[in-house]
């Protein structure tokens, strides 16, 4: 592509390189959407109105592009220059159209030869060529651009021009980074990523999220979250709705959920972050959905909860020991231990003492609601009719703790065992002192609490050891 220029009658201004006589006409024509690199125009029979309409349409299309675009004819003169090109380099269409290449105005003299060589080669080369150039702004500053060039050929196959689309390199790199980030996040990121549309239905699920949910990556697409998340789905959907309406909350949100999997239900804790997605192309920020990112922190939270629970229970045992030491009556001391044990642990407690093959109720918490543990109304004279196989009898036989739950058959379950009607989980542990079985201590939980687990049984046995010592002392004194 030659950088030579034609002589003109009038000299150019100091800050404006010279232009050929034809350049002014071409500039005005291109500014209104004139001929392209090939010099093609609407058919002669189309009429002036059709030609003007086509020119306006072409100008509107070029100016509406997000990328900067310029075009050259076969001689290397600029024929088109859109608004994005003006924004990046500062040269208007009237100033750019008609110039011979970039030499002398949009590129340094040291770079001109290399640039002309590349543009000339791109005009003759098949397909699209990608280059990076350092161009000059009108204010003298340099800007690094990435260009995509493609030659234009006539019906006879002869090159007739060149189109060149370009953008600032940093903008292109930002776009590539965004695309690379999206691909990396949805490939196998170390956290779960789920894209949810405005109807709160997943549209994209990455591999990590699929493993955490226990499903395939396409299984949940388009389905309600409640199909997989059985417990905590309302809280999750409320968080997503809030993000769509108000934007992402500050910081992370922790959610406890229950998942329905092929192996059964699993309870998990997720540390979640939310991002509202909006289209950058819309005039108004219309939400497209929510990006939901989460990490499974169940083990860490369970370890923390267990540590907090252990510290609290140890504190309760110490406080109970101190309070029981001030009781003159050993049975009052036993009741004091039970009062401290109930806090945060169970809803009801029963103290049954052995009398041969029978049990007699010595103390119990109020059946109708919260309150201090008190002596039995009949002072333990009437036996408690526990059937064979009752958890209390099993605890005596095993000399340990027995855990039980109602399960699906909760109706009548507590009544059959002579327990308060709201009980659905039970833990019975034997009272032993000086090599003798003194009775059974039973803790009961309602439907609002989880079933007793092994750490709960260990705590119950610690309480039972203290209660057994108090009961043994009371019998000795009697």
GROMACS .gro file of C-alpha atoms in nm:
model
  478
    1UNK     CA    1   0.000   0.000   0.000
    2UNK     CA    2   0.171   0.317  -0.119
    3UNK     CA    3   0.210   0.613   0.109
    4UNK     CA    4   0.272   0.867  -0.176
    5UNK     CA    5   0.042   1.169  -0.209
    6UNK     CA    6  -0.089   1.384  -0.492
    7UNK     CA    7   0.007   1.752  -0.519
    8UNK     CA    8  -0.272   2.001  -0.442
    9UNK     CA    9  -0.313   2.369  -0.521
   10UNK     CA   10  -0.354   2.468  -0.159
   11UNK     CA   11  -0.116   2.371   0.117
   12UNK     CA   12  -0.252   2.182   0.415
   13UNK     CA   13  -0.279   2.334   0.758
   14UNK     CA   14   0.013   2.263   0.992
   15UNK     CA   15  -0.182   2.008   1.196
   16UNK     CA   16  -0.359   1.850   0.900
   17UNK     CA   17  -0.177   1.632   0.645
   18UNK     CA   18  -0.236   1.709   0.278
   19UNK     CA   19  -0.523   1.545   0.091
   20UNK     CA   20  -0.596   1.492  -0.280
   21UNK     CA   21  -0.868   1.688  -0.464
   22UNK     CA   22  -1.083   1.381  -0.479
   23UNK     CA   23  -1.049   1.325  -0.107
   24UNK     CA   24  -1.289   1.601  -0.010
   25UNK     CA   25  -1.566   1.462  -0.228
   26UNK     CA   26  -1.505   1.110  -0.105
   27UNK     CA   27  -1.502   1.231   0.256
   28UNK     CA   28  -1.837   1.397   0.224
   29UNK     CA   29  -1.974   1.093   0.046
   30UNK     CA   30  -1.842   0.846   0.309
   31UNK     CA   31  -1.962   1.058   0.600
   32UNK     CA   32  -2.311   1.010   0.462
   33UNK     CA   33  -2.251   0.640   0.393
   34UNK     CA   34  -2.105   0.648   0.043
   35UNK     CA   35  -1.932   0.386  -0.168
   36UNK     CA   36  -1.738   0.103  -0.009
   37UNK     CA   37  -1.389  -0.016  -0.091
   38UNK     CA   38  -1.504  -0.173  -0.414
   39UNK     CA   39  -1.662   0.150  -0.534
   40UNK     CA   40  -1.995  -0.029  -0.560
   41UNK     CA   41  -2.312   0.180  -0.568
   42UNK     CA   42  -2.684   0.101  -0.591
   43UNK     CA   43  -2.793   0.001  -0.943
   44UNK     CA   44  -2.838   0.293  -1.181
   45UNK     CA   45  -3.206   0.215  -1.215
   46UNK     CA   46  -3.267   0.234  -0.843
   47UNK     CA   47  -3.306   0.610  -0.846
   48UNK     CA   48  -3.169   0.885  -0.622
   49UNK     CA   49  -3.412   0.808  -0.336
   50UNK     CA   50  -3.305   0.444  -0.314
   51UNK     CA   51  -2.939   0.543  -0.332
   52UNK     CA   52  -2.980   0.799  -0.052
   53UNK     CA   53  -3.175   0.551   0.160
   54UNK     CA   54  -2.906   0.287   0.116
   55UNK     CA   55  -2.635   0.536   0.205
   56UNK     CA   56  -2.817   0.638   0.525
   57UNK     CA   57  -2.868   0.274   0.620
   58UNK     CA   58  -2.500   0.193   0.569
   59UNK     CA   59  -2.396   0.497   0.773
   60UNK     CA   60  -2.628   0.400   1.056
   61UNK     CA   61  -2.499   0.041   1.058
   62UNK     CA   62  -2.136   0.149   1.067
   63UNK     CA   63  -2.188   0.410   1.337
   64UNK     CA   64  -2.385   0.165   1.551
   65UNK     CA   65  -2.103  -0.088   1.566
   66UNK     CA   66  -1.927  -0.150   1.897
   67UNK     CA   67  -1.594  -0.195   1.717
   68UNK     CA   68  -1.404   0.072   1.532
   69UNK     CA   69  -1.415   0.022   1.157
   70UNK     CA   70  -1.243   0.182   0.863
   71UNK     CA   71  -1.222   0.077   0.498
   72UNK     CA   72  -0.972   0.137   0.218
   73UNK     CA   73  -1.014   0.123  -0.157
   74UNK     CA   74  -0.773  -0.051  -0.391
   75UNK     CA   75  -0.537   0.249  -0.389
   76UNK     CA   76  -0.526   0.252  -0.008
   77UNK     CA   77  -0.746   0.557   0.051
   78UNK     CA   78  -0.980   0.565   0.350
   79UNK     CA   79  -1.341   0.535   0.233
   80UNK     CA   80  -1.524   0.468   0.563
   81UNK     CA   81  -1.464   0.578   0.922
   82UNK     CA   82  -1.724   0.511   1.196
   83UNK     CA   83  -1.787   0.681   1.528
   84UNK     CA   84  -1.603   0.421   1.738
   85UNK     CA   85  -1.291   0.483   1.529
   86UNK     CA   86  -1.336   0.854   1.596
   87UNK     CA   87  -1.372   0.787   1.969
   88UNK     CA   88  -1.053   0.581   1.989
   89UNK     CA   89  -0.826   0.796   1.769
   90UNK     CA   90  -0.994   1.136   1.787
   91UNK     CA   91  -1.010   1.188   1.409
   92UNK     CA   92  -1.357   1.257   1.271
   93UNK     CA   93  -1.490   1.095   0.953
   94UNK     CA   94  -1.455   1.424   0.764
   95UNK     CA   95  -1.088   1.439   0.865
   96UNK     CA   96  -1.009   1.071   0.798
   97UNK     CA   97  -1.198   0.979   0.480
   98UNK     CA   98  -0.995   1.041   0.166
   99UNK     CA   99  -0.653   1.011   0.326
  100UNK     CA  100  -0.399   0.774   0.175
  101UNK     CA  101  -0.344   0.504   0.433
  102UNK     CA  102  -0.248   0.587   0.792
  103UNK     CA  103   0.092   0.733   0.707
  104UNK     CA  104   0.153   1.089   0.816
  105UNK     CA  105  -0.145   1.128   1.046
  106UNK     CA  106  -0.245   0.812   1.239
  107UNK     CA  107   0.087   0.630   1.263
  108UNK     CA  108   0.445   0.729   1.341
  109UNK     CA  109   0.686   0.754   1.051
  110UNK     CA  110   0.898   0.475   1.201
  111UNK     CA  111   0.601   0.238   1.201
  112UNK     CA  112   0.451   0.343   0.867
  113UNK     CA  113   0.641   0.104   0.639
  114UNK     CA  114   0.560  -0.203   0.848
  115UNK     CA  115   0.195  -0.105   0.876
  116UNK     CA  116   0.158  -0.043   0.501
  117UNK     CA  117   0.320  -0.377   0.427
  118UNK     CA  118   0.081  -0.562   0.653
  119UNK     CA  119  -0.229  -0.388   0.518
  120UNK     CA  120  -0.122  -0.449   0.159
  121UNK     CA  121  -0.060  -0.817   0.232
  122UNK     CA  122  -0.396  -0.848   0.407
  123UNK     CA  123  -0.576  -0.708   0.102
  124UNK     CA  124  -0.445  -0.989  -0.113
  125UNK     CA  125  -0.450  -1.266   0.149
  126UNK     CA  126  -0.751  -1.499   0.181
  127UNK     CA  127  -0.960  -1.493   0.497
  128UNK     CA  128  -0.914  -1.269   0.799
  129UNK     CA  129  -0.585  -1.142   0.939
  130UNK     CA  130  -0.522  -1.034   1.299
  131UNK     CA  131  -0.253  -0.779   1.386
  132UNK     CA  132  -0.157  -0.540   1.663
  133UNK     CA  133  -0.053  -0.185   1.573
  134UNK     CA  134   0.046   0.126   1.762
  135UNK     CA  135  -0.159   0.412   1.614
  136UNK     CA  136  -0.150   0.786   1.681
  137UNK     CA  137  -0.436   0.977   1.833
  138UNK     CA  138  -0.521   1.323   1.708
  139UNK     CA  139  -0.384   1.469   2.031
  140UNK     CA  140  -0.048   1.299   1.968
  141UNK     CA  141  -0.087   1.012   2.211
  142UNK     CA  142  -0.025   0.654   2.107
  143UNK     CA  143  -0.275   0.373   2.147
  144UNK     CA  144  -0.216   0.002   2.092
  145UNK     CA  145  -0.496  -0.156   1.889
  146UNK     CA  146  -0.576  -0.508   1.779
  147UNK     CA  147  -0.704  -0.522   1.421
  148UNK     CA  148  -0.893  -0.775   1.214
  149UNK     CA  149  -0.852  -0.710   0.844
  150UNK     CA  150  -1.018  -0.874   0.545
  151UNK     CA  151  -0.969  -0.802   0.177
  152UNK     CA  152  -1.258  -0.729  -0.060
  153UNK     CA  153  -1.254  -0.877  -0.409
  154UNK     CA  154  -1.453  -0.791  -0.715
  155UNK     CA  155  -1.646  -1.037  -0.937
  156UNK     CA  156  -1.325  -1.106  -1.128
  157UNK     CA  157  -1.136  -1.195  -0.807
  158UNK     CA  158  -0.915  -0.886  -0.819
  159UNK     CA  159  -0.864  -0.713  -0.478
  160UNK     CA  160  -1.071  -0.396  -0.468
  161UNK     CA  161  -1.029  -0.283  -0.110
  162UNK     CA  162  -0.986  -0.368   0.253
  163UNK     CA  163  -1.200  -0.356   0.567
  164UNK     CA  164  -1.024  -0.306   0.900
  165UNK     CA  165  -1.199  -0.347   1.237
  166UNK     CA  166  -1.000  -0.253   1.544
  167UNK     CA  167  -1.031  -0.201   1.918
  168UNK     CA  168  -0.800  -0.098   2.197
  169UNK     CA  169  -0.587  -0.390   2.308
  170UNK     CA  170  -0.671  -0.349   2.677
  171UNK     CA  171  -1.042  -0.363   2.596
  172UNK     CA  172  -0.988  -0.677   2.391
  173UNK     CA  173  -0.781  -0.831   2.669
  174UNK     CA  174  -1.053  -0.748   2.922
  175UNK     CA  175  -1.307  -0.925   2.702
  176UNK     CA  176  -1.080  -1.227   2.661
  177UNK     CA  177  -1.019  -1.238   3.035
  178UNK     CA  178  -1.393  -1.227   3.101
  179UNK     CA  179  -1.451  -1.512   2.858
  180UNK     CA  180  -1.161  -1.710   3.004
  181UNK     CA  181  -1.290  -1.649   3.357
  182UNK     CA  182  -1.636  -1.773   3.261
  183UNK     CA  183  -1.493  -2.085   3.101
  184UNK     CA  184  -1.269  -2.153   3.402
  185UNK     CA  185  -1.554  -2.105   3.649
  186UNK     CA  186  -1.778  -2.342   3.459
  187UNK     CA  187  -1.505  -2.594   3.388
  188UNK     CA  188  -1.402  -2.718   3.732
  189UNK     CA  189  -1.374  -2.428   3.975
  190UNK     CA  190  -1.311  -2.504   4.345
  191UNK     CA  191  -1.657  -2.369   4.430
  192UNK     CA  192  -2.005  -2.429   4.297
  193UNK     CA  193  -2.142  -2.187   4.038
  194UNK     CA  194  -2.506  -2.188   3.929
  195UNK     CA  195  -2.666  -1.933   3.695
  196UNK     CA  196  -3.035  -1.879   3.774
  197UNK     CA  197  -3.280  -1.697   3.546
  198UNK     CA  198  -3.546  -1.448   3.660
  199UNK     CA  199  -3.784  -1.740   3.723
  200UNK     CA  200  -3.531  -1.885   3.971
  201UNK     CA  201  -3.462  -2.184   3.749
  202UNK     CA  202  -3.099  -2.293   3.688
  203UNK     CA  203  -2.965  -2.236   3.338
  204UNK     CA  204  -2.599  -2.331   3.389
  205UNK     CA  205  -2.448  -2.561   3.654
  206UNK     CA  206  -2.074  -2.617   3.678
  207UNK     CA  207  -1.910  -2.947   3.766
  208UNK     CA  208  -1.840  -2.859   4.131
  209UNK     CA  209  -2.201  -2.753   4.191
  210UNK     CA  210  -2.331  -3.071   4.030
  211UNK     CA  211  -2.118  -3.283   4.264
  212UNK     CA  212  -2.230  -3.081   4.567
  213UNK     CA  213  -2.596  -3.122   4.468
  214UNK     CA  214  -2.550  -3.490   4.391
  215UNK     CA  215  -2.688  -3.460   4.035
  216UNK     CA  216  -2.570  -3.436   3.676
  217UNK     CA  217  -2.488  -3.098   3.524
  218UNK     CA  218  -2.797  -3.103   3.301
  219UNK     CA  219  -3.039  -3.270   3.542
  220UNK     CA  220  -3.141  -2.950   3.723
  221UNK     CA  221  -3.157  -2.719   3.420
  222UNK     CA  222  -3.497  -2.552   3.394
  223UNK     CA  223  -3.632  -2.724   3.706
  224UNK     CA  224  -3.723  -2.566   4.041
  225UNK     CA  225  -3.452  -2.576   4.306
  226UNK     CA  226  -3.700  -2.747   4.538
  227UNK     CA  227  -3.665  -3.064   4.330
  228UNK     CA  228  -3.320  -3.116   4.483
  229UNK     CA  229  -3.312  -2.892   4.790
  230UNK     CA  230  -3.584  -3.020   5.025
  231UNK     CA  231  -3.490  -2.826   5.337
  232UNK     CA  232  -3.384  -2.462   5.310
  233UNK     CA  233  -3.520  -2.413   4.957
  234UNK     CA  234  -3.744  -2.127   5.075
  235UNK     CA  235  -3.449  -1.939   5.227
  236UNK     CA  236  -3.240  -1.993   4.912
  237UNK     CA  237  -3.518  -1.872   4.680
  238UNK     CA  238  -3.581  -1.572   4.906
  239UNK     CA  239  -3.212  -1.478   4.880
  240UNK     CA  240  -3.219  -1.509   4.499
  241UNK     CA  241  -3.538  -1.300   4.478
  242UNK     CA  242  -3.379  -1.031   4.696
  243UNK     CA  243  -3.072  -1.016   4.471
  244UNK     CA  244  -3.290  -0.978   4.160
  245UNK     CA  245  -3.484  -0.694   4.320
  246UNK     CA  246  -3.228  -0.513   4.534
  247UNK     CA  247  -2.885  -0.635   4.426
  248UNK     CA  248  -2.629  -0.855   4.595
  249UNK     CA  249  -2.602  -0.830   4.976
  250UNK     CA  250  -2.269  -0.741   5.129
  251UNK     CA  251  -2.060  -1.035   5.246
  252UNK     CA  252  -2.139  -1.403   5.242
  253UNK     CA  253  -2.455  -1.580   5.349
  254UNK     CA  254  -2.457  -1.920   5.519
  255UNK     CA  255  -2.747  -2.152   5.447
  256UNK     CA  256  -2.825  -2.492   5.597
  257UNK     CA  257  -3.001  -2.710   5.342
  258UNK     CA  258  -3.121  -3.066   5.314
  259UNK     CA  259  -3.050  -3.238   4.980
  260UNK     CA  260  -3.246  -3.521   4.826
  261UNK     CA  261  -2.998  -3.770   4.680
  262UNK     CA  262  -3.001  -4.131   4.566
  263UNK     CA  263  -2.844  -4.228   4.901
  264UNK     CA  264  -3.111  -4.041   5.098
  265UNK     CA  265  -3.129  -3.696   5.251
  266UNK     CA  266  -2.810  -3.508   5.343
  267UNK     CA  267  -2.787  -3.194   5.553
  268UNK     CA  268  -2.523  -2.949   5.434
  269UNK     CA  269  -2.405  -2.596   5.515
  270UNK     CA  270  -2.319  -2.369   5.222
  271UNK     CA  271  -2.135  -2.039   5.231
  272UNK     CA  272  -2.302  -1.848   4.949
  273UNK     CA  273  -2.232  -1.536   4.745
  274UNK     CA  274  -2.472  -1.381   4.495
  275UNK     CA  275  -2.424  -1.151   4.194
  276UNK     CA  276  -2.705  -0.990   3.997
  277UNK     CA  277  -2.655  -1.023   3.622
  278UNK     CA  278  -2.770  -0.742   3.393
  279UNK     CA  279  -2.724  -0.690   3.021
  280UNK     CA  280  -2.454  -0.435   2.931
  281UNK     CA  281  -2.635  -0.371   2.602
  282UNK     CA  282  -2.965  -0.253   2.747
  283UNK     CA  283  -3.040   0.115   2.803
  284UNK     CA  284  -3.178   0.032   3.147
  285UNK     CA  285  -3.017  -0.229   3.378
  286UNK     CA  286  -3.267  -0.510   3.327
  287UNK     CA  287  -3.176  -0.817   3.540
  288UNK     CA  288  -3.099  -1.131   3.343
  289UNK     CA  289  -3.066  -1.355   3.647
  290UNK     CA  290  -2.836  -1.430   3.938
  291UNK     CA  291  -2.495  -1.593   3.961
  292UNK     CA  292  -2.498  -1.807   4.275
  293UNK     CA  293  -2.157  -1.915   4.406
  294UNK     CA  294  -2.122  -2.144   4.705
  295UNK     CA  295  -1.877  -2.357   4.900
  296UNK     CA  296  -1.960  -2.652   5.123
  297UNK     CA  297  -1.846  -2.564   5.476
  298UNK     CA  298  -2.042  -2.836   5.656
  299UNK     CA  299  -1.748  -3.007   5.822
  300UNK     CA  300  -1.603  -2.680   5.949
  301UNK     CA  301  -1.938  -2.557   6.086
  302UNK     CA  302  -2.014  -2.893   6.245
  303UNK     CA  303  -1.673  -2.892   6.413
  304UNK     CA  304  -1.737  -2.543   6.545
  305UNK     CA  305  -2.082  -2.636   6.667
  306UNK     CA  306  -1.946  -2.944   6.839
  307UNK     CA  307  -1.675  -2.741   7.008
  308UNK     CA  308  -1.927  -2.481   7.125
  309UNK     CA  309  -2.162  -2.753   7.247
  310UNK     CA  310  -1.884  -2.929   7.435
  311UNK     CA  311  -1.778  -2.606   7.606
  312UNK     CA  312  -2.136  -2.527   7.704
  313UNK     CA  313  -2.203  -2.874   7.842
  314UNK     CA  314  -1.879  -2.876   8.039
  315UNK     CA  315  -1.978  -2.540   8.185
  316UNK     CA  316  -2.324  -2.675   8.276
  317UNK     CA  317  -2.171  -2.973   8.455
  318UNK     CA  318  -1.945  -2.746   8.659
  319UNK     CA  319  -2.230  -2.515   8.749
  320UNK     CA  320  -2.450  -2.812   8.841
  321UNK     CA  321  -2.178  -2.954   9.067
  322UNK     CA  322  -2.143  -2.619   9.245
  323UNK     CA  323  -2.519  -2.581   9.292
  324UNK     CA  324  -2.571  -2.944   9.404
  325UNK     CA  325  -2.297  -2.908   9.665
  326UNK     CA  326  -2.515  -2.653   9.845
  327UNK     CA  327  -2.816  -2.890   9.868
  328UNK     CA  328  -2.872  -3.065  10.202
  329UNK     CA  329  -3.112  -3.321  10.053
  330UNK     CA  330  -2.938  -3.562   9.808
  331UNK     CA  331  -3.255  -3.597   9.599
  332UNK     CA  332  -3.271  -3.220   9.568
  333UNK     CA  333  -2.912  -3.232   9.445
  334UNK     CA  334  -3.015  -3.493   9.186
  335UNK     CA  335  -3.297  -3.268   9.064
  336UNK     CA  336  -3.052  -2.977   9.044
  337UNK     CA  337  -2.825  -3.179   8.816
  338UNK     CA  338  -3.123  -3.256   8.593
  339UNK     CA  339  -3.228  -2.891   8.572
  340UNK     CA  340  -2.884  -2.786   8.448
  341UNK     CA  341  -2.868  -3.083   8.207
  342UNK     CA  342  -3.196  -2.996   8.033
  343UNK     CA  343  -3.080  -2.651   7.915
  344UNK     CA  344  -3.022  -2.670   7.540
  345UNK     CA  345  -3.016  -3.048   7.550
  346UNK     CA  346  -3.366  -3.198   7.583
  347UNK     CA  347  -3.730  -3.106   7.643
  348UNK     CA  348  -3.813  -3.358   7.916
  349UNK     CA  349  -3.627  -3.570   8.170
  350UNK     CA  350  -3.753  -3.866   8.376
  351UNK     CA  351  -3.581  -4.020   8.678
  352UNK     CA  352  -3.702  -4.377   8.746
  353UNK     CA  353  -3.555  -4.581   9.030
  354UNK     CA  354  -3.541  -4.959   9.036
  355UNK     CA  355  -3.758  -5.151   9.284
  356UNK     CA  356  -3.696  -5.515   9.208
  357UNK     CA  357  -3.828  -5.576   8.858
  358UNK     CA  358  -4.031  -5.255   8.863
  359UNK     CA  359  -3.954  -4.886   8.824
  360UNK     CA  360  -4.085  -4.604   9.041
  361UNK     CA  361  -4.092  -4.243   8.923
  362UNK     CA  362  -3.873  -4.032   9.157
  363UNK     CA  363  -3.855  -3.702   8.965
  364UNK     CA  364  -3.953  -3.553   8.631
  365UNK     CA  365  -3.974  -3.224   8.443
  366UNK     CA  366  -4.326  -3.077   8.395
  367UNK     CA  367  -4.509  -3.250   8.109
  368UNK     CA  368  -4.711  -2.944   8.007
  369UNK     CA  369  -4.424  -2.704   7.949
  370UNK     CA  370  -4.090  -2.573   8.076
  371UNK     CA  371  -4.024  -2.565   8.446
  372UNK     CA  372  -3.792  -2.697   8.717
  373UNK     CA  373  -3.753  -3.070   8.773
  374UNK     CA  374  -3.962  -3.177   9.072
  375UNK     CA  375  -4.042  -3.482   9.277
  376UNK     CA  376  -4.311  -3.718   9.148
  377UNK     CA  377  -4.663  -3.628   9.274
  378UNK     CA  378  -4.706  -3.968   9.441
  379UNK     CA  379  -4.352  -3.948   9.582
  380UNK     CA  380  -4.257  -4.259   9.385
  381UNK     CA  381  -4.504  -4.495   9.551
  382UNK     CA  382  -4.679  -4.614   9.232
  383UNK     CA  383  -4.482  -4.828   8.985
  384UNK     CA  384  -4.426  -4.718   8.624
  385UNK     CA  385  -4.556  -4.986   8.390
  386UNK     CA  386  -4.277  -5.026   8.137
  387UNK     CA  387  -4.340  -5.314   7.895
  388UNK     CA  388  -4.076  -5.565   7.794
  389UNK     CA  389  -3.838  -5.419   7.541
  390UNK     CA  390  -3.889  -5.066   7.670
  391UNK     CA  391  -3.577  -4.846   7.624
  392UNK     CA  392  -3.548  -4.807   8.003
  393UNK     CA  393  -3.542  -5.184   8.050
  394UNK     CA  394  -3.291  -5.219   7.764
  395UNK     CA  395  -3.063  -4.964   7.929
  396UNK     CA  396  -3.069  -5.165   8.254
  397UNK     CA  397  -2.995  -5.488   8.070
  398UNK     CA  398  -2.709  -5.334   7.870
  399UNK     CA  399  -2.581  -5.119   8.156
  400UNK     CA  400  -2.541  -4.835   7.910
  401UNK     CA  401  -2.736  -4.588   7.697
  402UNK     CA  402  -3.016  -4.663   7.449
  403UNK     CA  403  -3.127  -4.418   7.178
  404UNK     CA  404  -3.462  -4.440   7.000
  405UNK     CA  405  -3.682  -4.229   6.768
  406UNK     CA  406  -4.042  -4.244   6.652
  407UNK     CA  407  -3.963  -4.223   6.281
  408UNK     CA  408  -4.264  -4.213   6.050
  409UNK     CA  409  -4.499  -4.381   6.304
  410UNK     CA  410  -4.502  -4.091   6.553
  411UNK     CA  411  -4.870  -4.117   6.648
  412UNK     CA  412  -4.911  -4.316   6.969
  413UNK     CA  413  -4.539  -4.383   6.987
  414UNK     CA  414  -4.481  -4.181   7.306
  415UNK     CA  415  -4.799  -4.306   7.476
  416UNK     CA  416  -4.694  -4.668   7.430
  417UNK     CA  417  -4.374  -4.591   7.619
  418UNK     CA  418  -4.541  -4.390   7.897
  419UNK     CA  419  -4.367  -4.074   7.786
  420UNK     CA  420  -4.506  -3.720   7.729
  421UNK     CA  421  -4.716  -3.697   7.413
  422UNK     CA  422  -4.485  -3.457   7.227
  423UNK     CA  423  -4.178  -3.681   7.257
  424UNK     CA  424  -4.036  -3.819   6.930
  425UNK     CA  425  -3.674  -3.890   7.035
  426UNK     CA  426  -3.561  -4.067   7.351
  427UNK     CA  427  -3.235  -4.153   7.524
  428UNK     CA  428  -3.231  -4.381   7.831
  429UNK     CA  429  -2.916  -4.438   8.034
  430UNK     CA  430  -2.863  -4.654   8.341
  431UNK     CA  431  -2.780  -4.520   8.690
  432UNK     CA  432  -2.495  -4.716   8.846
  433UNK     CA  433  -2.316  -4.659   9.177
  434UNK     CA  434  -2.091  -4.885   9.385
  435UNK     CA  435  -2.151  -5.175   9.146
  436UNK     CA  436  -2.531  -5.156   9.171
  437UNK     CA  437  -2.802  -5.052   8.927
  438UNK     CA  438  -3.013  -4.782   9.091
  439UNK     CA  439  -3.244  -4.682   8.808
  440UNK     CA  440  -3.274  -4.520   8.468
  441UNK     CA  441  -3.243  -4.159   8.352
  442UNK     CA  442  -3.445  -4.076   8.037
  443UNK     CA  443  -3.409  -3.763   7.824
  444UNK     CA  444  -3.678  -3.682   7.564
  445UNK     CA  445  -3.689  -3.443   7.270
  446UNK     CA  446  -3.980  -3.309   7.067
  447UNK     CA  447  -4.022  -3.279   6.691
  448UNK     CA  448  -3.834  -2.947   6.680
  449UNK     CA  449  -3.506  -3.109   6.782
  450UNK     CA  450  -3.280  -3.362   6.605
  451UNK     CA  451  -3.246  -3.721   6.720
  452UNK     CA  452  -2.994  -3.806   6.992
  453UNK     CA  453  -2.647  -3.891   6.865
  454UNK     CA  454  -2.339  -4.053   7.018
  455UNK     CA  455  -2.201  -3.729   7.173
  456UNK     CA  456  -2.543  -3.676   7.332
  457UNK     CA  457  -2.529  -4.022   7.488
  458UNK     CA  458  -2.185  -3.948   7.633
  459UNK     CA  459  -2.316  -3.629   7.793
  460UNK     CA  460  -2.618  -3.814   7.934
  461UNK     CA  461  -2.389  -4.070   8.092
  462UNK     CA  462  -2.186  -3.791   8.257
  463UNK     CA  463  -2.507  -3.649   8.406
  464UNK     CA  464  -2.624  -3.998   8.507
  465UNK     CA  465  -2.302  -4.060   8.702
  466UNK     CA  466  -2.365  -3.749   8.913
  467UNK     CA  467  -2.733  -3.828   8.964
  468UNK     CA  468  -2.652  -4.188   9.059
  469UNK     CA  469  -2.411  -4.065   9.329
  470UNK     CA  470  -2.682  -3.838   9.473
  471UNK     CA  471  -2.945  -4.116   9.467
  472UNK     CA  472  -2.702  -4.362   9.631
  473UNK     CA  473  -2.634  -4.109   9.906
  474UNK     CA  474  -3.006  -4.054   9.960
  475UNK     CA  475  -3.065  -4.429   9.999
  476UNK     CA  476  -2.771  -4.459  10.236
  477UNK     CA  477  -2.907  -4.180  10.457
  478UNK     CA  478  -3.252  -4.337  10.461
   0.00000   0.00000   0.00000
